């Protein structure tokens, strides 16, 4: 049956009426969510002859849902009804449906028990995957990474296939599967390797609910959990470049339902700090013939690294140098790149570094005895205009970016003007610009920090004000003049 009903739409509504007919033989709770800022009235009427109670919801003067990108899931902000079917007595005998979390788990687990996994068909491959592993964690990692690398993720949402995993041998044979099939293959391989591996249901951050609500609307994803002594490993094989011991932003701090035979375990995915996603850009520049000539060193950690690896490895070419040059230049012919050096772009575990030499033609302008220098090439978030935004703006992960650029002051030049420092900080973001000099070099530093992976609706006004200052800051130039 329908578990949720969103009341608002992508078009303006003058009036919309929803009628929910509940027969006496059905025990159904209706939760009214996000009604506070909507004009919704509720009425009811009784049909004693047919034994039906009807609830009537009327929505009036509802604005169209904005077609914003990077928005949270609809259950966070759109008014909707959540239906909780507890039990029914249609045939006279009371039959429990989803009265509590245990009932939800029992239904999920009944689907798992229908599987006819054949471990023998994947045993030889599993043993070959772990044959060189020295420790238990090495074995877990080897299997996890093999599934990430060799099984293509394709979502299935049709009928019972949206809830029931595919058998491990089928996923292995086809080399593709949905999250449930990939989780089951991961589980079965780990069991062959001697681990306590279990299927685990979870709702990603697109869903506002947790397992206190017994409904199939509470989750939309499946992973595999390994219980090894006191430690749990949460393995999401659909996250192609996530390392072991790290979970993607979309499932961090989300409640999980772990299979435990006839029982179940409730737990939470760890929440990671934004500092683990640090991305750094360090540049050393000189000015030569109205060009910035420099050496760049960039490093990526956590999800900044995962996103880099995903972007690079998904481009359909084996010409790595061209791929990396495109990533750096973004088709800007004012940049010339040489001597690109990058660490292994298939390695999930180590930090990733990218080094190269750069010539930038359009960054220095000479007028009479003065040089005007545009020292910041990328100008991150300059175009993040939220002037018409009313709901949260979501980032793919917690952003933490640091830029440090050293510019050597040319002989016979001195500083005429440095831009002023800028700093803004609130609960969602912190952005700092600073300029320093020792007379020989100028050091430009920038920190951009979106520590909650979002700009909340209540912080958007603050962002609007700051965004104006940010654009102004990016337009400011360093001015050098001849003379000592």
Tab-separated table of C-alpha atoms in Angstrom:
chain	number	residue	atom	x	y	z
A	1	UNK	CA	0.000	0.000	0.000
A	2	UNK	CA	0.951	3.651	-0.318
A	3	UNK	CA	3.207	4.604	2.613
A	4	UNK	CA	3.622	8.352	2.014
A	5	UNK	CA	1.625	10.988	0.181
A	6	UNK	CA	3.252	14.336	-0.623
A	7	UNK	CA	0.603	17.068	-0.738
A	8	UNK	CA	2.453	19.845	-2.557
A	9	UNK	CA	3.389	19.737	-6.246
A	10	UNK	CA	5.626	21.434	-8.797
A	11	UNK	CA	2.759	23.725	-9.843
A	12	UNK	CA	0.790	26.381	-7.968
A	13	UNK	CA	-2.285	24.946	-6.261
A	14	UNK	CA	-5.294	27.044	-5.381
A	15	UNK	CA	-6.987	24.077	-3.772
A	16	UNK	CA	-6.300	20.370	-3.448
A	17	UNK	CA	-8.387	17.813	-1.594
A	18	UNK	CA	-7.203	14.410	-0.430
A	19	UNK	CA	-9.648	11.855	0.943
A	20	UNK	CA	-8.398	8.886	2.928
A	21	UNK	CA	-10.987	6.131	3.384
A	22	UNK	CA	-10.215	3.761	6.268
A	23	UNK	CA	-12.418	0.672	6.679
A	24	UNK	CA	-13.145	-0.471	10.223
A	25	UNK	CA	-11.232	-3.700	9.675
A	26	UNK	CA	-7.958	-1.789	9.121
A	27	UNK	CA	-5.941	-0.249	11.946
A	28	UNK	CA	-4.152	2.650	10.282
A	29	UNK	CA	-2.349	5.606	11.834
A	30	UNK	CA	-1.854	8.768	9.799
A	31	UNK	CA	1.035	11.030	10.704
A	32	UNK	CA	0.809	14.622	9.498
A	33	UNK	CA	4.317	15.908	8.801
A	34	UNK	CA	5.560	19.419	7.885
A	35	UNK	CA	2.088	20.914	8.205
A	36	UNK	CA	3.199	23.971	10.222
A	37	UNK	CA	3.858	26.345	7.330
A	38	UNK	CA	1.067	25.149	5.048
A	39	UNK	CA	-2.599	26.085	4.851
A	40	UNK	CA	-4.136	22.658	5.454
A	41	UNK	CA	-7.457	21.854	7.068
A	42	UNK	CA	-8.609	18.444	8.217
A	43	UNK	CA	-12.134	17.095	8.509
A	44	UNK	CA	-13.673	13.669	8.889
A	45	UNK	CA	-16.943	11.933	8.246
A	46	UNK	CA	-18.369	8.602	9.213
A	47	UNK	CA	-20.159	6.045	7.022
A	48	UNK	CA	-21.704	3.666	9.549
A	49	UNK	CA	-23.513	1.661	6.889
A	50	UNK	CA	-20.279	0.616	5.175
A	51	UNK	CA	-18.030	0.872	8.219
A	52	UNK	CA	-15.698	3.490	6.757
A	53	UNK	CA	-14.143	6.591	8.283
A	54	UNK	CA	-13.006	9.212	5.796
A	55	UNK	CA	-10.408	11.867	6.577
A	56	UNK	CA	-10.452	14.885	4.301
A	57	UNK	CA	-7.361	17.073	3.924
A	58	UNK	CA	-7.689	20.346	2.046
A	59	UNK	CA	-4.610	22.244	0.949
A	60	UNK	CA	-5.112	25.836	-0.218
A	61	UNK	CA	-2.925	28.472	-1.861
A	62	UNK	CA	0.141	26.269	-2.088
A	63	UNK	CA	3.099	27.664	-3.985
A	64	UNK	CA	4.829	25.510	-6.551
A	65	UNK	CA	7.763	23.570	-5.171
A	66	UNK	CA	10.880	25.355	-6.424
A	67	UNK	CA	12.947	23.424	-8.944
A	68	UNK	CA	16.067	23.927	-6.895
A	69	UNK	CA	19.095	21.719	-7.288
A	70	UNK	CA	20.968	20.243	-4.333
A	71	UNK	CA	17.913	20.155	-2.126
A	72	UNK	CA	17.109	17.782	0.740
A	73	UNK	CA	14.685	14.913	0.305
A	74	UNK	CA	11.007	15.929	0.205
A	75	UNK	CA	10.201	14.389	3.605
A	76	UNK	CA	12.324	17.086	5.280
A	77	UNK	CA	10.327	20.084	4.137
A	78	UNK	CA	7.219	19.232	2.099
A	79	UNK	CA	3.900	18.628	3.886
A	80	UNK	CA	2.924	14.989	3.600
A	81	UNK	CA	0.993	12.142	5.118
A	82	UNK	CA	2.742	9.053	6.424
A	83	UNK	CA	0.534	5.965	6.647
A	84	UNK	CA	1.305	3.344	9.296
A	85	UNK	CA	-0.739	0.196	8.734
A	86	UNK	CA	-0.752	-1.631	12.075
A	87	UNK	CA	-3.082	-4.591	11.556
A	88	UNK	CA	-6.283	-5.744	9.860
A	89	UNK	CA	-9.260	-8.016	10.583
A	90	UNK	CA	-10.703	-8.271	7.092
A	91	UNK	CA	-11.356	-11.995	7.425
A	92	UNK	CA	-12.368	-11.812	11.077
A	93	UNK	CA	-9.034	-12.887	12.539
A	94	UNK	CA	-6.662	-10.096	13.538
A	95	UNK	CA	-3.487	-10.095	11.469
A	96	UNK	CA	-0.544	-7.910	12.379
A	97	UNK	CA	0.983	-5.839	9.603
A	98	UNK	CA	3.665	-3.370	10.713
A	99	UNK	CA	2.863	-2.547	14.312
A	100	UNK	CA	6.461	-1.998	15.420
A	101	UNK	CA	10.062	-2.179	14.237
A	102	UNK	CA	10.146	-5.907	14.921
A	103	UNK	CA	7.301	-6.464	12.465
A	104	UNK	CA	9.132	-4.461	9.802
A	105	UNK	CA	12.294	-6.488	10.374
A	106	UNK	CA	10.406	-9.782	10.311
A	107	UNK	CA	8.981	-8.965	6.890
A	108	UNK	CA	12.375	-7.915	5.547
A	109	UNK	CA	13.999	-11.022	7.032
A	110	UNK	CA	11.318	-13.272	5.538
A	111	UNK	CA	12.421	-12.044	2.104
A	112	UNK	CA	16.048	-12.804	2.951
A	113	UNK	CA	15.108	-16.330	4.033
A	114	UNK	CA	13.627	-16.956	0.588
A	115	UNK	CA	17.048	-16.542	-1.031
A	116	UNK	CA	18.779	-19.600	-2.444
A	117	UNK	CA	22.383	-18.484	-2.245
A	118	UNK	CA	24.923	-20.992	-3.542
A	119	UNK	CA	28.270	-20.256	-1.817
A	120	UNK	CA	30.072	-22.969	-3.782
A	121	UNK	CA	29.752	-20.971	-7.008
A	122	UNK	CA	31.691	-18.041	-5.530
A	123	UNK	CA	34.011	-19.889	-3.136
A	124	UNK	CA	36.953	-20.301	-5.499
A	125	UNK	CA	36.867	-16.638	-6.487
A	126	UNK	CA	36.569	-15.518	-2.873
A	127	UNK	CA	39.586	-17.546	-1.782
A	128	UNK	CA	41.630	-16.172	-4.680
A	129	UNK	CA	40.719	-12.609	-3.654
A	130	UNK	CA	42.024	-13.059	-0.097
A	131	UNK	CA	44.964	-15.400	-0.753
A	132	UNK	CA	47.605	-12.684	-0.249
A	133	UNK	CA	45.879	-10.993	2.720
A	134	UNK	CA	47.959	-10.945	5.893
A	135	UNK	CA	45.365	-9.841	8.469
A	136	UNK	CA	41.630	-10.147	9.026
A	137	UNK	CA	41.153	-6.508	8.083
A	138	UNK	CA	43.134	-7.096	4.888
A	139	UNK	CA	40.697	-9.878	3.972
A	140	UNK	CA	37.662	-7.680	4.605
A	141	UNK	CA	39.235	-4.908	2.562
A	142	UNK	CA	40.146	-7.216	-0.336
A	143	UNK	CA	36.590	-8.537	-0.672
A	144	UNK	CA	34.998	-5.120	-0.210
A	145	UNK	CA	37.216	-3.503	-2.834
A	146	UNK	CA	36.740	-6.376	-5.269
A	147	UNK	CA	32.957	-5.938	-5.201
A	148	UNK	CA	33.334	-2.171	-5.585
A	149	UNK	CA	35.635	-2.626	-8.578
A	150	UNK	CA	33.937	-5.496	-10.378
A	151	UNK	CA	30.180	-5.211	-9.788
A	152	UNK	CA	28.305	-2.447	-11.537
A	153	UNK	CA	25.583	-0.730	-9.526
A	154	UNK	CA	22.150	-0.629	-11.203
A	155	UNK	CA	19.073	0.241	-9.131
A	156	UNK	CA	16.011	-2.041	-9.192
A	157	UNK	CA	12.760	-0.649	-7.767
A	158	UNK	CA	10.115	-2.758	-9.497
A	159	UNK	CA	7.747	-4.645	-7.187
A	160	UNK	CA	9.262	-7.080	-4.717
A	161	UNK	CA	12.689	-6.598	-6.365
A	162	UNK	CA	12.743	-3.229	-4.625
A	163	UNK	CA	12.920	-5.044	-1.275
A	164	UNK	CA	14.347	-8.523	-1.885
A	165	UNK	CA	18.081	-9.011	-2.549
A	166	UNK	CA	19.247	-11.016	-5.522
A	167	UNK	CA	21.160	-14.236	-4.883
A	168	UNK	CA	24.916	-13.738	-4.590
A	169	UNK	CA	25.748	-16.106	-7.447
A	170	UNK	CA	23.449	-14.178	-9.807
A	171	UNK	CA	25.115	-10.862	-9.012
A	172	UNK	CA	28.540	-12.468	-9.427
A	173	UNK	CA	27.587	-13.997	-12.772
A	174	UNK	CA	25.926	-10.873	-14.201
A	175	UNK	CA	28.574	-8.515	-12.800
A	176	UNK	CA	25.877	-6.021	-11.839
A	177	UNK	CA	23.293	-5.586	-9.119
A	178	UNK	CA	21.379	-3.113	-7.009
A	179	UNK	CA	22.438	-2.149	-3.485
A	180	UNK	CA	20.741	-5.242	-2.037
A	181	UNK	CA	22.349	-7.652	-4.474
A	182	UNK	CA	25.762	-6.068	-3.984
A	183	UNK	CA	25.362	-6.177	-0.196
A	184	UNK	CA	24.371	-9.842	-0.376
A	185	UNK	CA	27.332	-10.772	-2.583
A	186	UNK	CA	29.638	-8.929	-0.175
A	187	UNK	CA	28.044	-10.776	2.748
A	188	UNK	CA	28.321	-14.223	1.184
A	189	UNK	CA	31.965	-13.729	0.182
A	190	UNK	CA	32.828	-12.544	3.679
A	191	UNK	CA	31.068	-15.544	5.206
A	192	UNK	CA	33.153	-17.844	3.005
A	193	UNK	CA	36.219	-16.013	4.355
A	194	UNK	CA	35.065	-16.798	7.895
A	195	UNK	CA	33.502	-13.496	8.943
A	196	UNK	CA	30.238	-12.677	10.698
A	197	UNK	CA	28.713	-10.642	7.867
A	198	UNK	CA	25.112	-9.433	7.891
A	199	UNK	CA	22.694	-7.596	5.648
A	200	UNK	CA	21.834	-4.144	6.918
A	201	UNK	CA	18.931	-1.858	6.031
A	202	UNK	CA	19.388	1.901	6.136
A	203	UNK	CA	17.706	5.085	5.009
A	204	UNK	CA	20.081	7.550	3.367
A	205	UNK	CA	20.024	11.219	4.284
A	206	UNK	CA	17.374	11.733	1.636
A	207	UNK	CA	14.890	10.272	4.143
A	208	UNK	CA	13.937	12.159	7.305
A	209	UNK	CA	12.733	9.141	9.322
A	210	UNK	CA	14.377	6.539	11.548
A	211	UNK	CA	13.323	3.065	12.709
A	212	UNK	CA	11.065	4.405	15.447
A	213	UNK	CA	8.519	4.451	12.603
A	214	UNK	CA	7.520	0.947	11.423
A	215	UNK	CA	7.161	1.625	7.713
A	216	UNK	CA	8.876	0.667	4.478
A	217	UNK	CA	9.265	4.424	3.889
A	218	UNK	CA	11.990	4.530	6.543
A	219	UNK	CA	14.768	3.094	4.366
A	220	UNK	CA	15.915	3.045	0.757
A	221	UNK	CA	19.294	1.347	0.857
A	222	UNK	CA	21.116	-1.802	1.941
A	223	UNK	CA	24.719	-2.340	2.997
A	224	UNK	CA	26.693	-5.145	4.647
A	225	UNK	CA	27.903	-5.074	8.252
A	226	UNK	CA	30.812	-7.169	9.506
A	227	UNK	CA	30.858	-7.789	13.251
A	228	UNK	CA	34.409	-8.657	14.242
A	229	UNK	CA	34.778	-8.750	18.015
A	230	UNK	CA	33.796	-5.342	19.377
A	231	UNK	CA	34.151	-3.645	16.000
A	232	UNK	CA	31.623	-3.164	13.245
A	233	UNK	CA	32.628	-2.549	9.641
A	234	UNK	CA	29.930	-0.879	7.547
A	235	UNK	CA	30.475	-1.779	3.893
A	236	UNK	CA	28.582	0.088	1.182
A	237	UNK	CA	29.756	-1.581	-2.010
A	238	UNK	CA	27.853	0.917	-4.175
A	239	UNK	CA	30.320	3.638	-3.092
A	240	UNK	CA	32.984	2.753	-5.622
A	241	UNK	CA	35.919	4.723	-4.199
A	242	UNK	CA	35.175	4.728	-0.473
A	243	UNK	CA	37.949	3.176	1.631
A	244	UNK	CA	37.400	0.697	4.435
A	245	UNK	CA	36.536	2.340	7.780
A	246	UNK	CA	34.834	5.301	6.114
A	247	UNK	CA	31.194	5.821	5.160
A	248	UNK	CA	29.889	8.318	2.633
A	249	UNK	CA	28.174	11.486	3.777
A	250	UNK	CA	24.799	10.224	2.584
A	251	UNK	CA	24.677	7.528	5.286
A	252	UNK	CA	26.730	9.076	8.100
A	253	UNK	CA	24.886	9.327	11.433
A	254	UNK	CA	21.953	7.369	10.021
A	255	UNK	CA	20.319	4.550	11.943
A	256	UNK	CA	20.830	1.013	10.662
A	257	UNK	CA	18.784	-2.161	11.065
A	258	UNK	CA	21.187	-5.116	11.170
A	259	UNK	CA	19.990	-8.680	10.673
A	260	UNK	CA	20.379	-10.896	13.738
A	261	UNK	CA	18.442	-14.074	13.006
A	262	UNK	CA	14.954	-13.802	14.463
A	263	UNK	CA	15.979	-10.584	16.203
A	264	UNK	CA	17.667	-7.423	14.978
A	265	UNK	CA	20.266	-4.852	16.012
A	266	UNK	CA	19.762	-1.089	15.844
A	267	UNK	CA	22.905	1.007	15.531
A	268	UNK	CA	24.187	4.171	13.876
A	269	UNK	CA	26.765	4.831	11.201
A	270	UNK	CA	29.592	6.961	12.660
A	271	UNK	CA	29.613	10.692	11.957
A	272	UNK	CA	32.910	11.970	10.562
A	273	UNK	CA	34.352	15.449	10.966
A	274	UNK	CA	34.761	17.747	7.990
A	275	UNK	CA	38.520	17.856	8.606
A	276	UNK	CA	38.723	14.296	7.252
A	277	UNK	CA	37.702	15.645	3.820
A	278	UNK	CA	40.505	18.210	3.667
A	279	UNK	CA	41.429	19.422	0.189
A	280	UNK	CA	44.515	21.628	-0.112
A	281	UNK	CA	45.869	23.791	-2.917
A	282	UNK	CA	49.432	25.119	-2.511
A	283	UNK	CA	50.990	27.291	-5.197
A	284	UNK	CA	54.349	29.053	-5.551
A	285	UNK	CA	54.318	31.723	-8.263
A	286	UNK	CA	56.580	34.207	-9.966
A	287	UNK	CA	55.631	36.877	-12.498
A	288	UNK	CA	57.252	36.638	-15.907
A	289	UNK	CA	56.219	38.669	-18.954
A	290	UNK	CA	52.748	39.383	-17.553
A	291	UNK	CA	52.135	35.727	-16.789
A	292	UNK	CA	51.905	33.835	-13.529
A	293	UNK	CA	54.372	30.946	-13.617
A	294	UNK	CA	54.049	28.459	-10.818
A	295	UNK	CA	54.286	25.047	-9.262
A	296	UNK	CA	51.115	23.578	-7.785
A	297	UNK	CA	50.636	20.860	-5.197
A	298	UNK	CA	47.110	19.645	-4.396
A	299	UNK	CA	46.092	17.002	-1.885
A	300	UNK	CA	42.771	15.270	-1.299
A	301	UNK	CA	41.515	13.332	1.707
A	302	UNK	CA	38.262	11.589	2.588
A	303	UNK	CA	35.333	12.348	0.324
A	304	UNK	CA	37.172	15.071	-1.569
A	305	UNK	CA	39.465	12.240	-2.698
A	306	UNK	CA	36.558	9.861	-3.425
A	307	UNK	CA	34.862	12.474	-5.601
A	308	UNK	CA	38.127	13.216	-7.423
A	309	UNK	CA	38.667	9.512	-8.130
A	310	UNK	CA	35.078	9.107	-9.306
A	311	UNK	CA	35.347	12.089	-11.659
A	312	UNK	CA	38.649	10.997	-13.165
A	313	UNK	CA	38.029	7.268	-13.449
A	314	UNK	CA	34.559	7.627	-14.975
A	315	UNK	CA	35.802	9.482	-18.039
A	316	UNK	CA	35.868	7.031	-20.937
A	317	UNK	CA	39.480	7.296	-22.002
A	318	UNK	CA	42.799	5.722	-21.180
A	319	UNK	CA	44.682	8.983	-21.728
A	320	UNK	CA	45.269	9.889	-18.104
A	321	UNK	CA	47.367	12.982	-18.845
A	322	UNK	CA	44.564	14.492	-20.936
A	323	UNK	CA	41.991	13.681	-18.271
A	324	UNK	CA	43.996	15.375	-15.546
A	325	UNK	CA	44.737	18.371	-17.740
A	326	UNK	CA	41.019	18.784	-18.431
A	327	UNK	CA	40.300	18.517	-14.685
A	328	UNK	CA	42.797	21.307	-13.968
A	329	UNK	CA	42.050	23.624	-16.913
A	330	UNK	CA	38.332	23.079	-17.513
A	331	UNK	CA	38.887	24.017	-21.186
A	332	UNK	CA	40.477	27.374	-20.309
A	333	UNK	CA	43.042	28.127	-23.022
A	334	UNK	CA	44.666	30.771	-20.815
A	335	UNK	CA	46.234	27.970	-18.786
A	336	UNK	CA	49.185	25.861	-19.862
A	337	UNK	CA	49.885	22.746	-17.809
A	338	UNK	CA	53.048	20.635	-17.762
A	339	UNK	CA	54.794	17.928	-15.720
A	340	UNK	CA	51.647	16.460	-14.201
A	341	UNK	CA	52.426	14.000	-11.428
A	342	UNK	CA	49.651	12.188	-9.585
A	343	UNK	CA	49.594	9.358	-7.098
A	344	UNK	CA	47.769	6.123	-7.961
A	345	UNK	CA	44.220	7.138	-8.938
A	346	UNK	CA	42.901	3.670	-8.104
A	347	UNK	CA	44.210	3.734	-4.516
A	348	UNK	CA	41.434	4.294	-1.980
A	349	UNK	CA	43.566	4.090	1.151
A	350	UNK	CA	46.332	6.659	0.835
A	351	UNK	CA	45.989	10.405	0.506
A	352	UNK	CA	45.915	11.555	-3.095
A	353	UNK	CA	48.287	14.217	-4.392
A	354	UNK	CA	48.398	16.049	-7.706
A	355	UNK	CA	51.370	18.181	-8.746
A	356	UNK	CA	51.994	20.184	-11.907
A	357	UNK	CA	53.552	23.299	-13.387
A	358	UNK	CA	51.285	26.063	-14.609
A	359	UNK	CA	51.450	29.179	-16.797
A	360	UNK	CA	48.496	31.540	-16.503
A	361	UNK	CA	48.233	34.195	-19.211
A	362	UNK	CA	45.325	36.318	-18.034
A	363	UNK	CA	46.262	36.835	-14.382
A	364	UNK	CA	48.637	39.828	-14.678
A	365	UNK	CA	47.905	43.175	-16.331
A	366	UNK	CA	50.531	45.919	-16.713
A	367	UNK	CA	49.585	49.595	-16.840
A	368	UNK	CA	52.456	52.070	-16.944
A	369	UNK	CA	54.500	51.314	-13.790
A	370	UNK	CA	51.934	49.087	-12.105
A	371	UNK	CA	51.049	45.393	-12.151
A	372	UNK	CA	47.518	44.225	-11.357
A	373	UNK	CA	47.443	40.592	-10.262
A	374	UNK	CA	44.464	38.265	-10.036
A	375	UNK	CA	45.950	35.649	-7.747
A	376	UNK	CA	42.935	33.351	-7.249
A	377	UNK	CA	42.096	31.346	-10.360
A	378	UNK	CA	39.283	29.021	-9.257
A	379	UNK	CA	37.213	31.478	-7.182
A	380	UNK	CA	35.229	28.716	-5.528
A	381	UNK	CA	31.527	29.363	-4.814
A	382	UNK	CA	31.540	32.696	-6.625
A	383	UNK	CA	28.445	31.564	-8.522
A	384	UNK	CA	26.621	30.019	-5.564
A	385	UNK	CA	23.721	32.452	-5.714
A	386	UNK	CA	20.920	31.556	-3.289
A	387	UNK	CA	18.930	34.792	-3.600
A	388	UNK	CA	15.724	32.953	-4.556
A	389	UNK	CA	16.308	29.972	-2.286
A	390	UNK	CA	14.040	29.103	0.653
A	391	UNK	CA	15.140	25.551	1.531
A	392	UNK	CA	18.424	23.977	2.590
A	393	UNK	CA	21.249	23.870	0.046
A	394	UNK	CA	22.949	20.469	0.268
A	395	UNK	CA	26.582	19.742	-0.564
A	396	UNK	CA	27.643	16.192	-1.505
A	397	UNK	CA	29.860	16.058	1.587
A	398	UNK	CA	31.343	18.286	4.311
A	399	UNK	CA	33.578	20.714	2.449
A	400	UNK	CA	36.925	21.736	3.935
A	401	UNK	CA	39.230	23.470	1.449
A	402	UNK	CA	42.464	25.317	2.135
A	403	UNK	CA	44.386	27.432	-0.361
A	404	UNK	CA	47.895	28.828	0.208
A	405	UNK	CA	49.579	30.793	-2.588
A	406	UNK	CA	53.012	32.389	-2.347
A	407	UNK	CA	53.797	35.099	-4.885
A	408	UNK	CA	57.357	36.342	-5.279
A	409	UNK	CA	57.476	40.122	-5.649
A	410	UNK	CA	59.500	40.967	-8.785
A	411	UNK	CA	62.752	42.877	-8.460
A	412	UNK	CA	62.227	46.664	-8.597
A	413	UNK	CA	58.576	46.338	-7.519
A	414	UNK	CA	56.875	46.965	-4.216
A	415	UNK	CA	53.373	46.523	-2.883
A	416	UNK	CA	51.004	49.373	-3.534
A	417	UNK	CA	47.806	47.667	-2.402
A	418	UNK	CA	46.724	44.348	-0.912
A	419	UNK	CA	43.062	43.394	-0.607
A	420	UNK	CA	41.717	43.502	2.918
A	421	UNK	CA	41.202	40.302	4.853
A	422	UNK	CA	37.711	38.857	5.045
A	423	UNK	CA	36.215	36.498	7.596
A	424	UNK	CA	32.706	35.202	8.163
A	425	UNK	CA	31.564	32.410	10.411
A	426	UNK	CA	28.261	30.869	11.444
A	427	UNK	CA	26.951	27.426	12.360
A	428	UNK	CA	27.005	26.178	8.751
A	429	UNK	CA	29.994	27.814	7.098
A	430	UNK	CA	33.260	29.605	7.712
A	431	UNK	CA	35.205	31.434	5.009
A	432	UNK	CA	38.484	33.268	5.577
A	433	UNK	CA	40.667	35.323	3.213
A	434	UNK	CA	44.012	36.695	4.379
A	435	UNK	CA	46.969	38.488	2.761
A	436	UNK	CA	50.417	38.783	4.351
A	437	UNK	CA	53.835	39.912	3.170
A	438	UNK	CA	57.437	39.944	4.327
A	439	UNK	CA	58.415	42.426	1.629
A	440	UNK	CA	59.778	39.709	-0.655
A	441	UNK	CA	56.728	37.507	-1.026
A	442	UNK	CA	52.982	37.845	-0.704
A	443	UNK	CA	51.165	34.988	1.007
A	444	UNK	CA	47.498	34.579	0.146
A	445	UNK	CA	45.490	32.110	2.220
A	446	UNK	CA	41.877	31.054	1.895
A	447	UNK	CA	39.817	28.617	3.944
A	448	UNK	CA	36.353	27.464	2.888
A	449	UNK	CA	34.515	25.298	5.351
A	450	UNK	CA	30.957	23.957	5.010
A	451	UNK	CA	31.085	21.848	8.157
A	452	UNK	CA	27.567	20.381	8.027
A	453	UNK	CA	27.463	19.620	4.288
A	454	UNK	CA	24.709	22.188	3.847
A	455	UNK	CA	23.600	25.776	4.095
A	456	UNK	CA	20.491	25.558	6.235
A	457	UNK	CA	17.368	27.468	5.313
A	458	UNK	CA	17.842	29.665	8.385
A	459	UNK	CA	21.415	30.486	7.258
A	460	UNK	CA	20.535	31.405	3.674
A	461	UNK	CA	20.018	35.091	4.490
A	462	UNK	CA	23.500	35.147	6.017
A	463	UNK	CA	24.877	33.508	2.871
A	464	UNK	CA	23.115	36.021	0.627
A	465	UNK	CA	24.819	38.871	2.454
A	466	UNK	CA	28.173	37.154	2.412
A	467	UNK	CA	27.924	36.083	-1.216
A	468	UNK	CA	27.935	39.720	-2.269
A	469	UNK	CA	31.111	40.271	-0.246
A	470	UNK	CA	32.608	37.071	-1.674
A	471	UNK	CA	32.136	38.241	-5.266
A	472	UNK	CA	33.594	41.623	-4.358
A	473	UNK	CA	36.572	39.919	-2.721
A	474	UNK	CA	37.278	37.823	-5.806
A	475	UNK	CA	37.298	40.969	-7.959
A	476	UNK	CA	39.975	42.648	-5.864
A	477	UNK	CA	43.522	42.538	-7.155
A	478	UNK	CA	46.999	42.802	-5.738
A	479	UNK	CA	48.651	45.968	-7.050
A	480	UNK	CA	52.423	46.278	-7.356
A	481	UNK	CA	54.250	49.417	-8.407
A	482	UNK	CA	57.813	50.031	-9.536
A	483	UNK	CA	60.219	51.399	-6.988
A	484	UNK	CA	61.908	50.426	-3.749
